[in-house]
Every structure is written in C-alpha cells, then in structure tokens.
Amino acid sequence: MRRISLLLLAVGAVALEEAPKSELTHAEHLERWAAATAAAQAAEGGTSAAVTVPERADEWYTVTIADVSVGYMHTTLEQLAEPSLCRTMEVMDVQVSRGQDTSRMAFETVFEESPLDASSPASLAPELGARGGVSVMAYDQRFANNEVRMKAHFNETNVELISFNGEKEHVSDLDLPEEAWLGRLRARLEFTRQCREGATEIVVKTMRPELGPRVVSLSSTFVKLDSIWDGASMVEASVWTVQISDVPVNMTEAYPTQGPERCYRMLQMGLDMPFGYLLASLSSEKAWLSLTPFCPYVSPHFPYISPT
C-alpha cells in the first residue's frame, strides 16, 4: 500500500522511469550494490541488523500516469495489543480519463497477522505455516458502479471464504494450503532480511488478496541503484523488478540502501496497467490532497479515517 512536496515529487518520479545520463552496465550496478550492502553492514556493526518494525506506520504516495497525478496510495501498519495482532492495509484510489470518459478505481487490501517476534520479526512458528500467520485477508475493488469484495478467515483446519460479486454473497469452506507461506508483513520482512544481506534474487511465498486464498511466489530481482526521493531528500535506493507467479504483470519497487529502514521502507512502486505506466511515489497526505479532486475511499472492512 506517500510522497511529499509536489515539485520534488516530480523529480523523484522521473528517477525510476529514465536511465541515468552515464549508463552503467548491470555488472557495475551489482558491484555498487555489494559495496552499498557492505557499507550498511559496517555501519550496523559488521552484520545485517534486523529492522525495527514500528508499532504504527502511515505512508502516503501520490500516483501518477505519464507524469499526471491521478490519485493516491495509502498504507498503514498497526501492532495491536488488544486484540493481539498486526494489521496492515493498503488503499489505491485513482481516477483515469479516456477521451470524454472518466473512470474511478479503488482497491483495498487488508491483512491481520499474528504478533511479531521482536528478535526475529520475519520468523513464524511452524504450526502457523499453513496459515501464513494470517487470521484475516480481505480485498475490496470498486470500478465505476461495480464492487467486488472478498474476505478470507484462516482457521486451524480450513479457510472460510466470503465473496461478493456485486450481486450476491457467497460463502465457501476451503482447505488450508499444503505449503508454508507468509502474510504480507512477514513477506516484506523476509524480503528485507535477504535484501540486507545483499541478495540479488529473492523469492517469497505469500498470498495476494486480489488473487484469492492461493499461495504465489513473489520474485524480486535487483536491477540497479538510483537516486529516489524519500520524503525529505534524494537518497540512494535499490530498484527491483517484481514478478508474481502466473500473473503477467510487470512491477518495480525501490528501497533505501542505508539507514534504519534500508530494504524495508518502499520509496516507489511502478506498475504496468492497461491504461499506462502507473507510478506511486512517496509523498504526504497534504501533497496528494492538493492534487486529487475527489473524496478519499472509505473501507468497508475496517474503520478508516478519511482525511479532511
């Protein structure tokens, strides 16, 4: 599931889309990546320290297509004591015009996962592997006047799936997956762990709510280092291509190479869409509000406080 000053935002947006003036070979980018990892590890005491996951996090991203603002993306993280769980939510709300026609699309995904182990946040108890540590996974999609919803409850022995296709609700019981996987937060943390060790190919088993309760492989491949806007300044970032197994969608993601949030905090996300290349760049609530002429999305699943 973000970016700050609008003028500087535009600069940051170009970073992923345009090649640097002095193009480096992939081998040279790999050398720079190894050097950046070694420098970060040295700063952390000679090894890759585990990231500290905040109790709450709130990120806003401005979404553009062909350098034109079309909406926003908003991600939240909550580590709750009562009930004891971690909840992550991602909302993307965009408005796209084609000629005289304007369509608005909103997507929301929600995960509720078991609490993290502070000493090893990406780890998961073996008995929770078939559930990915997840108790609830939800998805809501709104396009024009159509709405599709899905909510999966992961129990000890099965998955209860509640789906709504715009006309009626359907409830079904499914078997738990046979292979171990990780919910969204732990999948990000597993990527972070391997990224901090300097990996260039990372594969994580997870689920994507928009695809339903099935395990997929999320494959991230290091591409290059680039300068990306992090909300305060331009920083060095690692850029990755991301592939979802059996899904023909091309994605890119960028993460800082230094500091306490290296390999964890997403700075940019690019996505090939039918209507053009979509780029979500770290911004701020104020920034996207000044560009977005429509009211924000309101979650049907969980309380969501709309900006005013």
PDB file of C-alpha atoms in Angstrom:
ATOM      1  CA  MET A   1       0.000   0.000   0.000  1.00  0.00           C
ATOM      2  CA  ARG A   2       3.145   8.585   0.460  1.00  0.00           C
ATOM      3  CA  ARG A   3       5.170  11.255  -1.217  1.00  0.00           C
ATOM      4  CA  ILE A   4       5.945  14.724  -0.266  1.00  0.00           C
ATOM      5  CA  SER A   5       6.483  18.039  -1.980  1.00  0.00           C
ATOM      6  CA  LEU A   6       4.946  18.029  -5.405  1.00  0.00           C
ATOM      7  CA  LEU A   7       7.787  19.678  -7.266  1.00  0.00           C
ATOM      8  CA  LEU A   8      10.347  17.382  -5.690  1.00  0.00           C
ATOM      9  CA  LEU A   9       7.939  14.506  -6.176  1.00  0.00           C
ATOM     10  CA  ALA A  10       8.098  15.005  -9.922  1.00  0.00           C
ATOM     11  CA  VAL A  11      11.877  14.798  -9.736  1.00  0.00           C
ATOM     12  CA  GLY A  12      11.638  11.553  -7.772  1.00  0.00           C
ATOM     13  CA  ALA A  13       9.118  10.116 -10.203  1.00  0.00           C
ATOM     14  CA  VAL A  14      11.491  10.575 -13.124  1.00  0.00           C
ATOM     15  CA  ALA A  15      14.196   8.595 -11.322  1.00  0.00           C
ATOM     16  CA  LEU A  16      12.632   5.203 -11.983  1.00  0.00           C
ATOM     17  CA  GLU A  17      11.475   5.984 -15.486  1.00  0.00           C
ATOM     18  CA  GLU A  18      14.593   7.461 -17.068  1.00  0.00           C
ATOM     19  CA  ALA A  19      18.068   5.973 -17.327  1.00  0.00           C
ATOM     20  CA  PRO A  20      20.940   7.951 -15.834  1.00  0.00           C
ATOM     21  CA  LYS A  21      22.975  10.018 -18.276  1.00  0.00           C
ATOM     22  CA  SER A  22      26.070   7.852 -17.767  1.00  0.00           C
ATOM     23  CA  GLU A  23      24.510   4.399 -18.074  1.00  0.00           C
ATOM     24  CA  LEU A  24      26.238   1.667 -16.070  1.00  0.00           C
ATOM     25  CA  THR A  25      26.305  -1.987 -17.003  1.00  0.00           C
ATOM     26  CA  HIS A  26      24.380  -4.462 -14.871  1.00  0.00           C
ATOM     27  CA  ALA A  27      27.668  -5.868 -13.614  1.00  0.00           C
ATOM     28  CA  GLU A  28      28.686  -2.393 -12.436  1.00  0.00           C
ATOM     29  CA  HIS A  29      25.340  -1.965 -10.667  1.00  0.00           C
ATOM     30  CA  LEU A  30      25.917  -5.310  -8.944  1.00  0.00           C
ATOM     31  CA  GLU A  31      29.324  -4.103  -7.760  1.00  0.00           C
ATOM     32  CA  ARG A  32      27.764  -0.894  -6.428  1.00  0.00           C
ATOM     33  CA  TRP A  33      25.053  -2.930  -4.684  1.00  0.00           C
ATOM     34  CA  ALA A  34      27.659  -5.151  -2.990  1.00  0.00           C
ATOM     35  CA  ALA A  35      29.591  -2.056  -1.871  1.00  0.00           C
ATOM     36  CA  ALA A  36      26.434  -0.357  -0.544  1.00  0.00           C
ATOM     37  CA  THR A  37      25.498  -3.507   1.388  1.00  0.00           C
ATOM     38  CA  ALA A  38      28.982  -3.785   2.892  1.00  0.00           C
ATOM     39  CA  ALA A  39      28.913  -0.123   3.937  1.00  0.00           C
ATOM     40  CA  ALA A  40      25.482  -0.511   5.545  1.00  0.00           C
ATOM     41  CA  GLN A  41      26.538  -3.673   7.384  1.00  0.00           C
ATOM     42  CA  ALA A  42      29.687  -1.951   8.651  1.00  0.00           C
ATOM     43  CA  ALA A  43      27.560   0.911   9.970  1.00  0.00           C
ATOM     44  CA  GLU A  44      25.373  -1.658  11.742  1.00  0.00           C
ATOM     45  CA  GLY A  45      28.319  -3.318  13.483  1.00  0.00           C
ATOM     46  CA  GLY A  46      29.601  -5.695  10.847  1.00  0.00           C
ATOM     47  CA  THR A  47      26.432  -7.693  10.214  1.00  0.00           C
ATOM     48  CA  SER A  48      22.909  -7.185   8.920  1.00  0.00           C
ATOM     49  CA  ALA A  49      20.756  -5.978  11.794  1.00  0.00           C
ATOM     50  CA  ALA A  50      17.054  -6.862  11.850  1.00  0.00           C
ATOM     51  CA  VAL A  51      14.778  -3.950  11.032  1.00  0.00           C
ATOM     52  CA  THR A  52      12.797  -2.437  13.895  1.00  0.00           C
ATOM     53  CA  VAL A  53       9.127  -2.527  12.929  1.00  0.00           C
ATOM     54  CA  PRO A  54       7.226   0.469  14.336  1.00  0.00           C
ATOM     55  CA  GLU A  55       4.047  -0.020  16.338  1.00  0.00           C
ATOM     56  CA  ARG A  56       2.258   2.248  13.877  1.00  0.00           C
ATOM     57  CA  ALA A  57       3.187   3.450  10.401  1.00  0.00           C
ATOM     58  CA  ASP A  58       1.290   5.613   7.955  1.00  0.00           C
ATOM     59  CA  GLU A  59       2.584   6.291   4.433  1.00  0.00           C
ATOM     60  CA  TRP A  60       1.062   8.318   1.596  1.00  0.00           C
ATOM     61  CA  TYR A  61       2.003   8.030  -2.055  1.00  0.00           C
ATOM     62  CA  THR A  62       0.984  10.252  -4.951  1.00  0.00           C
ATOM     63  CA  VAL A  63       0.043   8.178  -8.003  1.00  0.00           C
ATOM     64  CA  THR A  64       0.864   9.429 -11.495  1.00  0.00           C
ATOM     65  CA  ILE A  65       0.405   8.143 -15.030  1.00  0.00           C
ATOM     66  CA  ALA A  66       2.593   9.823 -17.649  1.00  0.00           C
ATOM     67  CA  ASP A  67       3.586  12.443 -15.025  1.00  0.00           C
ATOM     68  CA  VAL A  68      -0.072  13.385 -14.463  1.00  0.00           C
ATOM     69  CA  SER A  69      -1.474  12.977 -10.953  1.00  0.00           C
ATOM     70  CA  VAL A  70      -4.409  10.557 -10.954  1.00  0.00           C
ATOM     71  CA  GLY A  71      -4.854   9.717  -7.253  1.00  0.00           C
ATOM     72  CA  TYR A  72      -3.093   8.311  -4.217  1.00  0.00           C
ATOM     73  CA  MET A  73      -1.966   5.185  -2.413  1.00  0.00           C
ATOM     74  CA  HIS A  74      -2.082   4.882   1.363  1.00  0.00           C
ATOM     75  CA  THR A  75      -0.553   2.145   3.529  1.00  0.00           C
ATOM     76  CA  THR A  76      -0.946   1.651   7.261  1.00  0.00           C
ATOM     77  CA  LEU A  77       0.554  -0.687   9.849  1.00  0.00           C
ATOM     78  CA  GLU A  78      -0.708  -1.265  13.382  1.00  0.00           C
ATOM     79  CA  GLN A  79       0.743  -3.612  16.005  1.00  0.00           C
ATOM     80  CA  LEU A  80      -2.152  -4.028  18.399  1.00  0.00           C
ATOM     81  CA  ALA A  81      -2.192  -5.340  21.957  1.00  0.00           C
ATOM     82  CA  GLU A  82      -5.947  -5.947  22.085  1.00  0.00           C
ATOM     83  CA  PRO A  83      -6.605  -7.973  20.091  1.00  0.00           C
ATOM     84  CA  SER A  84      -3.013  -9.179  19.840  1.00  0.00           C
ATOM     85  CA  LEU A  85      -2.235  -8.921  16.124  1.00  0.00           C
ATOM     86  CA  CYS A  86      -0.573  -6.934  13.351  1.00  0.00           C
ATOM     87  CA  ARG A  87      -2.859  -5.251  10.811  1.00  0.00           C
ATOM     88  CA  THR A  88      -1.717  -3.837   7.502  1.00  0.00           C
ATOM     89  CA  MET A  89      -3.891  -2.031   4.987  1.00  0.00           C
ATOM     90  CA  GLU A  90      -3.180  -0.723   1.506  1.00  0.00           C
ATOM     91  CA  VAL A  91      -5.529   1.505  -0.471  1.00  0.00           C
ATOM     92  CA  MET A  92      -5.074   2.741  -4.024  1.00  0.00           C
ATOM     93  CA  ASP A  93      -7.637   5.202  -5.353  1.00  0.00           C
ATOM     94  CA  VAL A  94      -7.210   6.573  -8.875  1.00  0.00           C
ATOM     95  CA  GLN A  95      -9.295   8.405 -11.451  1.00  0.00           C
ATOM     96  CA  VAL A  96      -8.423   7.851 -15.112  1.00  0.00           C
ATOM     97  CA  SER A  97      -9.774   9.713 -18.135  1.00  0.00           C
ATOM     98  CA  ARG A  98     -10.042   8.323 -21.648  1.00  0.00           C
ATOM     99  CA  GLY A  99     -11.349  10.935 -24.013  1.00  0.00           C
ATOM    100  CA  GLN A 100     -14.650  12.121 -22.582  1.00  0.00           C
ATOM    101  CA  ASP A 101     -14.945   9.137 -20.236  1.00  0.00           C
ATOM    102  CA  THR A 102     -13.637   9.237 -16.661  1.00  0.00           C
ATOM    103  CA  SER A 103     -13.398   6.092 -14.547  1.00  0.00           C
ATOM    104  CA  ARG A 104     -12.575   5.851 -10.872  1.00  0.00           C
ATOM    105  CA  MET A 105     -10.972   2.726  -9.450  1.00  0.00           C
ATOM    106  CA  ALA A 106     -10.325   1.970  -5.816  1.00  0.00           C
ATOM    107  CA  PHE A 107      -8.601  -1.106  -4.391  1.00  0.00           C
ATOM    108  CA  GLU A 108      -8.167  -2.033  -0.743  1.00  0.00           C
ATOM    109  CA  THR A 109      -6.316  -4.986   0.756  1.00  0.00           C
ATOM    110  CA  VAL A 110      -6.151  -5.869   4.459  1.00  0.00           C
ATOM    111  CA  PHE A 111      -4.148  -8.465   6.395  1.00  0.00           C
ATOM    112  CA  GLU A 112      -4.415  -9.373  10.061  1.00  0.00           C
ATOM    113  CA  GLU A 113      -1.431 -11.435  11.229  1.00  0.00           C
ATOM    114  CA  SER A 114      -0.097 -12.937  14.439  1.00  0.00           C
ATOM    115  CA  PRO A 115       2.199 -10.698  16.556  1.00  0.00           C
ATOM    116  CA  LEU A 116       5.840 -10.301  15.543  1.00  0.00           C
ATOM    117  CA  ASP A 117       8.828 -11.659  17.455  1.00  0.00           C
ATOM    118  CA  ALA A 118      10.958  -8.555  18.056  1.00  0.00           C
ATOM    119  CA  SER A 119      14.212 -10.565  17.919  1.00  0.00           C
ATOM    120  CA  SER A 120      13.315 -12.221  14.590  1.00  0.00           C
ATOM    121  CA  PRO A 121      10.384 -10.322  13.039  1.00  0.00           C
ATOM    122  CA  ALA A 122      10.271 -12.351   9.808  1.00  0.00           C
ATOM    123  CA  SER A 123      10.042 -15.693  11.629  1.00  0.00           C
ATOM    124  CA  LEU A 124       6.842 -17.675  12.015  1.00  0.00           C
ATOM    125  CA  ALA A 125       6.012 -20.588  14.306  1.00  0.00           C
ATOM    126  CA  PRO A 126       5.906 -23.834  12.242  1.00  0.00           C
ATOM    127  CA  GLU A 127       2.359 -24.627  13.346  1.00  0.00           C
ATOM    128  CA  LEU A 128       1.202 -21.367  11.721  1.00  0.00           C
ATOM    129  CA  GLY A 129       2.928 -22.051   8.389  1.00  0.00           C
ATOM    130  CA  ALA A 130      -0.159 -23.308   6.534  1.00  0.00           C
ATOM    131  CA  ARG A 131      -1.972 -20.125   7.574  1.00  0.00           C
ATOM    132  CA  GLY A 132       0.966 -17.820   6.917  1.00  0.00           C
ATOM    133  CA  GLY A 133       0.415 -16.401  10.395  1.00  0.00           C
ATOM    134  CA  VAL A 134      -2.729 -14.789   8.934  1.00  0.00           C
ATOM    135  CA  SER A 135      -6.151 -14.749  10.560  1.00  0.00           C
ATOM    136  CA  VAL A 136      -7.923 -12.426   8.080  1.00  0.00           C
ATOM    137  CA  MET A 137      -7.214 -11.411   4.487  1.00  0.00           C
ATOM    138  CA  ALA A 138      -9.639  -9.033   2.773  1.00  0.00           C
ATOM    139  CA  TYR A 139      -9.960  -7.359  -0.621  1.00  0.00           C
ATOM    140  CA  ASP A 140     -12.330  -4.701  -1.933  1.00  0.00           C
ATOM    141  CA  GLN A 141     -12.428  -3.415  -5.505  1.00  0.00           C
ATOM    142  CA  ARG A 142     -14.600  -0.639  -6.838  1.00  0.00           C
ATOM    143  CA  PHE A 143     -14.711   0.281 -10.509  1.00  0.00           C
ATOM    144  CA  ALA A 144     -17.330   2.715 -11.791  1.00  0.00           C
ATOM    145  CA  ASN A 145     -20.548   1.355 -10.266  1.00  0.00           C
ATOM    146  CA  ASN A 146     -19.268  -2.184  -9.747  1.00  0.00           C
ATOM    147  CA  GLU A 147     -17.965  -3.615  -6.488  1.00  0.00           C
ATOM    148  CA  VAL A 148     -16.217  -6.905  -5.705  1.00  0.00           C
ATOM    149  CA  ARG A 149     -15.357  -7.960  -2.163  1.00  0.00           C
ATOM    150  CA  MET A 150     -13.577 -10.927  -0.638  1.00  0.00           C
ATOM    151  CA  LYS A 151     -12.781 -11.813   2.947  1.00  0.00           C
ATOM    152  CA  ALA A 152     -10.932 -14.968   3.984  1.00  0.00           C
ATOM    153  CA  HIS A 153     -10.833 -16.194   7.590  1.00  0.00           C
ATOM    154  CA  PHE A 154      -7.942 -18.606   8.241  1.00  0.00           C
ATOM    155  CA  ASN A 155      -8.748 -21.120  10.969  1.00  0.00           C
ATOM    156  CA  GLU A 156      -6.728 -24.046  12.341  1.00  0.00           C
ATOM    157  CA  THR A 157      -8.254 -26.516   9.898  1.00  0.00           C
ATOM    158  CA  ASN A 158      -9.760 -24.568   6.996  1.00  0.00           C
ATOM    159  CA  VAL A 159     -10.347 -21.251   5.243  1.00  0.00           C
ATOM    160  CA  GLU A 160     -13.780 -19.638   5.309  1.00  0.00           C
ATOM    161  CA  LEU A 161     -14.137 -17.526   2.177  1.00  0.00           C
ATOM    162  CA  ILE A 162     -16.855 -14.876   1.930  1.00  0.00           C
ATOM    163  CA  SER A 163     -17.119 -13.284  -1.515  1.00  0.00           C
ATOM    164  CA  PHE A 164     -19.422 -10.703  -3.078  1.00  0.00           C
ATOM    165  CA  ASN A 165     -19.532 -10.216  -6.837  1.00  0.00           C
ATOM    166  CA  GLY A 166     -21.706  -7.117  -6.928  1.00  0.00           C
ATOM    167  CA  GLU A 167     -24.985  -9.008  -6.821  1.00  0.00           C
ATOM    168  CA  LYS A 168     -24.910 -11.625  -4.092  1.00  0.00           C
ATOM    169  CA  GLU A 169     -22.718 -13.011  -1.320  1.00  0.00           C
ATOM    170  CA  HIS A 170     -21.261 -16.499  -1.396  1.00  0.00           C
ATOM    171  CA  VAL A 171     -19.694 -18.435   1.492  1.00  0.00           C
ATOM    172  CA  SER A 172     -17.441 -21.445   0.996  1.00  0.00           C
ATOM    173  CA  ASP A 173     -15.031 -23.605   3.024  1.00  0.00           C
ATOM    174  CA  LEU A 174     -11.601 -24.318   1.571  1.00  0.00           C
ATOM    175  CA  ASP A 175      -8.666 -26.453   2.656  1.00  0.00           C
ATOM    176  CA  LEU A 176      -5.618 -24.766   4.088  1.00  0.00           C
ATOM    177  CA  PRO A 177      -2.643 -24.600   1.691  1.00  0.00           C
ATOM    178  CA  GLU A 178      -0.286 -27.553   1.864  1.00  0.00           C
ATOM    179  CA  GLU A 179       2.842 -25.389   1.591  1.00  0.00           C
ATOM    180  CA  ALA A 180       4.083 -22.841   4.094  1.00  0.00           C
ATOM    181  CA  TRP A 181       3.744 -19.167   3.202  1.00  0.00           C
ATOM    182  CA  LEU A 182       3.933 -15.729   4.820  1.00  0.00           C
ATOM    183  CA  GLY A 183       1.381 -12.966   5.233  1.00  0.00           C
ATOM    184  CA  ARG A 184       2.048  -9.544   3.762  1.00  0.00           C
ATOM    185  CA  LEU A 185       4.031  -8.071   6.659  1.00  0.00           C
ATOM    186  CA  ARG A 186       6.263 -11.092   7.189  1.00  0.00           C
ATOM    187  CA  ALA A 187       6.752 -11.440   3.432  1.00  0.00           C
ATOM    188  CA  ARG A 188       8.030  -7.850   3.379  1.00  0.00           C
ATOM    189  CA  LEU A 189      10.250  -8.586   6.374  1.00  0.00           C
ATOM    190  CA  GLU A 190      11.663 -11.721   4.712  1.00  0.00           C
ATOM    191  CA  PHE A 191      12.467  -9.643   1.639  1.00  0.00           C
ATOM    192  CA  THR A 192      14.093  -7.077   3.948  1.00  0.00           C
ATOM    193  CA  ARG A 193      16.183  -9.743   5.679  1.00  0.00           C
ATOM    194  CA  GLN A 194      17.580 -11.123   2.423  1.00  0.00           C
ATOM    195  CA  CYS A 195      17.956  -7.687   0.852  1.00  0.00           C
ATOM    196  CA  ARG A 196      20.021  -6.527   3.838  1.00  0.00           C
ATOM    197  CA  GLU A 197      22.316  -9.495   3.317  1.00  0.00           C
ATOM    198  CA  GLY A 198      22.975  -8.327  -0.233  1.00  0.00           C
ATOM    199  CA  ALA A 199      20.856 -10.853  -2.138  1.00  0.00           C
ATOM    200  CA  THR A 200      20.058 -10.061  -5.764  1.00  0.00           C
ATOM    201  CA  GLU A 201      17.301 -12.666  -6.299  1.00  0.00           C
ATOM    202  CA  ILE A 202      14.651 -13.054  -3.589  1.00  0.00           C
ATOM    203  CA  VAL A 203      11.640 -15.387  -3.736  1.00  0.00           C
ATOM    204  CA  VAL A 204       8.985 -15.344  -1.016  1.00  0.00           C
ATOM    205  CA  LYS A 205       5.852 -17.480  -0.774  1.00  0.00           C
ATOM    206  CA  THR A 206       2.838 -15.323   0.092  1.00  0.00           C
ATOM    207  CA  MET A 207      -0.742 -14.513  -0.929  1.00  0.00           C
ATOM    208  CA  ARG A 208      -2.160 -11.596  -2.898  1.00  0.00           C
ATOM    209  CA  PRO A 209      -5.718 -10.803  -1.807  1.00  0.00           C
ATOM    210  CA  GLU A 210      -6.795  -9.818  -5.321  1.00  0.00           C
ATOM    211  CA  LEU A 211      -5.912 -13.359  -6.445  1.00  0.00           C
ATOM    212  CA  GLY A 212      -7.852 -15.086  -3.667  1.00  0.00           C
ATOM    213  CA  PRO A 213      -6.575 -17.502  -0.999  1.00  0.00           C
ATOM    214  CA  ARG A 214      -3.866 -19.238  -3.010  1.00  0.00           C
ATOM    215  CA  VAL A 215      -0.123 -19.269  -2.470  1.00  0.00           C
ATOM    216  CA  VAL A 216       2.002 -17.445  -5.037  1.00  0.00           C
ATOM    217  CA  SER A 217       5.719 -16.808  -5.421  1.00  0.00           C
ATOM    218  CA  LEU A 218       6.780 -13.169  -5.207  1.00  0.00           C
ATOM    219  CA  SER A 219      10.094 -12.945  -7.063  1.00  0.00           C
ATOM    220  CA  SER A 220      12.223  -9.801  -6.686  1.00  0.00           C
ATOM    221  CA  THR A 221      15.285  -9.226  -8.873  1.00  0.00           C
ATOM    222  CA  PHE A 222      17.816  -6.453  -8.242  1.00  0.00           C
ATOM    223  CA  VAL A 223      18.145  -4.129 -11.242  1.00  0.00           C
ATOM    224  CA  LYS A 224      20.208  -1.101 -10.262  1.00  0.00           C
ATOM    225  CA  LEU A 225      20.936   1.631  -7.759  1.00  0.00           C
ATOM    226  CA  ASP A 226      19.302   5.001  -8.327  1.00  0.00           C
ATOM    227  CA  SER A 227      18.543   8.287  -6.573  1.00  0.00           C
ATOM    228  CA  ILE A 228      14.959   8.384  -5.262  1.00  0.00           C
ATOM    229  CA  TRP A 229      13.025  10.933  -3.192  1.00  0.00           C
ATOM    230  CA  ASP A 230      12.350   9.642   0.359  1.00  0.00           C
ATOM    231  CA  GLY A 231      10.083  12.438   1.562  1.00  0.00           C
ATOM    232  CA  ALA A 232      12.910  14.637   2.778  1.00  0.00           C
ATOM    233  CA  SER A 233      15.792  14.327   0.299  1.00  0.00           C
ATOM    234  CA  MET A 234      17.118  12.328  -2.617  1.00  0.00           C
ATOM    235  CA  VAL A 235      18.695   9.100  -1.351  1.00  0.00           C
ATOM    236  CA  GLU A 236      20.420   6.111  -2.867  1.00  0.00           C
ATOM    237  CA  ALA A 237      17.912   3.316  -3.448  1.00  0.00           C
ATOM    238  CA  SER A 238      17.934  -0.211  -4.784  1.00  0.00           C
ATOM    239  CA  VAL A 239      15.475  -0.801  -7.634  1.00  0.00           C
ATOM    240  CA  TRP A 240      13.889  -4.225  -8.075  1.00  0.00           C
ATOM    241  CA  THR A 241      11.644  -5.839 -10.647  1.00  0.00           C
ATOM    242  CA  VAL A 242       8.875  -7.879  -9.026  1.00  0.00           C
ATOM    243  CA  GLN A 243       7.024 -10.802 -10.578  1.00  0.00           C
ATOM    244  CA  ILE A 244       4.035 -12.708  -9.207  1.00  0.00           C
ATOM    245  CA  SER A 245       3.907 -16.340 -10.314  1.00  0.00           C
ATOM    246  CA  ASP A 246       1.376 -16.983 -13.102  1.00  0.00           C
ATOM    247  CA  VAL A 247       0.455 -13.270 -13.279  1.00  0.00           C
ATOM    248  CA  PRO A 248       1.661 -11.361 -16.380  1.00  0.00           C
ATOM    249  CA  VAL A 249       2.158  -8.028 -14.599  1.00  0.00           C
ATOM    250  CA  ASN A 250       5.422  -6.085 -14.511  1.00  0.00           C
ATOM    251  CA  MET A 251       6.204  -4.215 -11.287  1.00  0.00           C
ATOM    252  CA  THR A 252       9.141  -2.255  -9.895  1.00  0.00           C
ATOM    253  CA  GLU A 253       9.897  -1.282  -6.304  1.00  0.00           C
ATOM    254  CA  ALA A 254      12.592   0.915  -4.759  1.00  0.00           C
ATOM    255  CA  TYR A 255      14.031   0.810  -1.227  1.00  0.00           C
ATOM    256  CA  PRO A 256      16.718   2.861   0.576  1.00  0.00           C
ATOM    257  CA  THR A 257      20.181   1.297   0.795  1.00  0.00           C
ATOM    258  CA  GLN A 258      21.264   2.992   4.046  1.00  0.00           C
ATOM    259  CA  GLY A 259      19.778   3.843   7.433  1.00  0.00           C
ATOM    260  CA  PRO A 260      17.447   2.033   9.846  1.00  0.00           C
ATOM    261  CA  GLU A 261      14.767   1.466   7.199  1.00  0.00           C
ATOM    262  CA  ARG A 262      17.050   0.164   4.455  1.00  0.00           C
ATOM    263  CA  CYS A 263      15.437  -2.520   2.329  1.00  0.00           C
ATOM    264  CA  TYR A 264      12.177  -2.046   4.267  1.00  0.00           C
ATOM    265  CA  ARG A 265      10.527   1.285   3.529  1.00  0.00           C
ATOM    266  CA  MET A 266       9.176   1.367  -0.014  1.00  0.00           C
ATOM    267  CA  LEU A 267      10.013   4.640  -1.738  1.00  0.00           C
ATOM    268  CA  GLN A 268       8.421   3.981  -5.127  1.00  0.00           C
ATOM    269  CA  MET A 269       6.257   1.381  -6.815  1.00  0.00           C
ATOM    270  CA  GLY A 270       5.730   1.134 -10.569  1.00  0.00           C
ATOM    271  CA  LEU A 271       3.098  -0.970 -12.275  1.00  0.00           C
ATOM    272  CA  ASP A 272       2.197  -1.617 -15.909  1.00  0.00           C
ATOM    273  CA  MET A 273      -1.555  -1.048 -16.220  1.00  0.00           C
ATOM    274  CA  PRO A 274      -3.873  -1.322 -19.251  1.00  0.00           C
ATOM    275  CA  PHE A 275      -4.167   2.474 -19.284  1.00  0.00           C
ATOM    276  CA  GLY A 276      -0.450   3.249 -18.914  1.00  0.00           C
ATOM    277  CA  TYR A 277       2.540   3.049 -16.587  1.00  0.00           C
ATOM    278  CA  LEU A 278       1.446   3.828 -13.040  1.00  0.00           C
ATOM    279  CA  LEU A 279       3.979   5.234 -10.575  1.00  0.00           C
ATOM    280  CA  ALA A 280       3.318   5.604  -6.829  1.00  0.00           C
ATOM    281  CA  SER A 281       5.886   7.915  -5.220  1.00  0.00           C
ATOM    282  CA  LEU A 282       6.382   8.640  -1.532  1.00  0.00           C
ATOM    283  CA  SER A 283       4.581  11.864  -0.724  1.00  0.00           C
ATOM    284  CA  SER A 284       2.414  13.256   2.046  1.00  0.00           C
ATOM    285  CA  GLU A 285      -1.272  13.460   2.843  1.00  0.00           C
ATOM    286  CA  LYS A 286      -1.209  17.203   2.172  1.00  0.00           C
ATOM    287  CA  ALA A 287       0.506  16.729  -1.178  1.00  0.00           C
ATOM    288  CA  TRP A 288      -1.960  14.316  -2.689  1.00  0.00           C
ATOM    289  CA  LEU A 289      -4.944  16.211  -1.279  1.00  0.00           C
ATOM    290  CA  SER A 290      -3.809  19.295  -3.180  1.00  0.00           C
ATOM    291  CA  LEU A 291      -3.779  17.307  -6.431  1.00  0.00           C
ATOM    292  CA  THR A 292      -6.712  14.927  -6.019  1.00  0.00           C
ATOM    293  CA  PRO A 293     -10.135  16.406  -6.843  1.00  0.00           C
ATOM    294  CA  PHE A 294     -12.236  13.645  -5.265  1.00  0.00           C
ATOM    295  CA  CYS A 295     -13.096  12.420  -1.781  1.00  0.00           C
ATOM    296  CA  PRO A 296     -10.943   9.553  -0.454  1.00  0.00           C
ATOM    297  CA  TYR A 297     -12.001   5.940  -0.325  1.00  0.00           C
ATOM    298  CA  VAL A 298     -13.723   4.604   2.792  1.00  0.00           C
ATOM    299  CA  SER A 299     -13.021   0.998   3.783  1.00  0.00           C
ATOM    300  CA  PRO A 300     -15.971  -1.418   4.041  1.00  0.00           C
ATOM    301  CA  HIS A 301     -13.923  -3.802   6.214  1.00  0.00           C
ATOM    302  CA  PHE A 302     -12.339  -1.754   8.981  1.00  0.00           C
ATOM    303  CA  PRO A 303     -12.655   1.758  10.392  1.00  0.00           C
ATOM    304  CA  TYR A 304     -10.785   4.139   8.132  1.00  0.00           C
ATOM    305  CA  ILE A 305     -10.499   7.802   8.969  1.00  0.00           C
ATOM    306  CA  SER A 306     -10.822   9.850   5.810  1.00  0.00           C
ATOM    307  CA  PRO A 307      -8.609  12.938   5.590  1.00  0.00           C
ATOM    308  CA  THR A 308     -10.422  16.250   5.985  1.00  0.00           C
TER     309      THR A 308
END
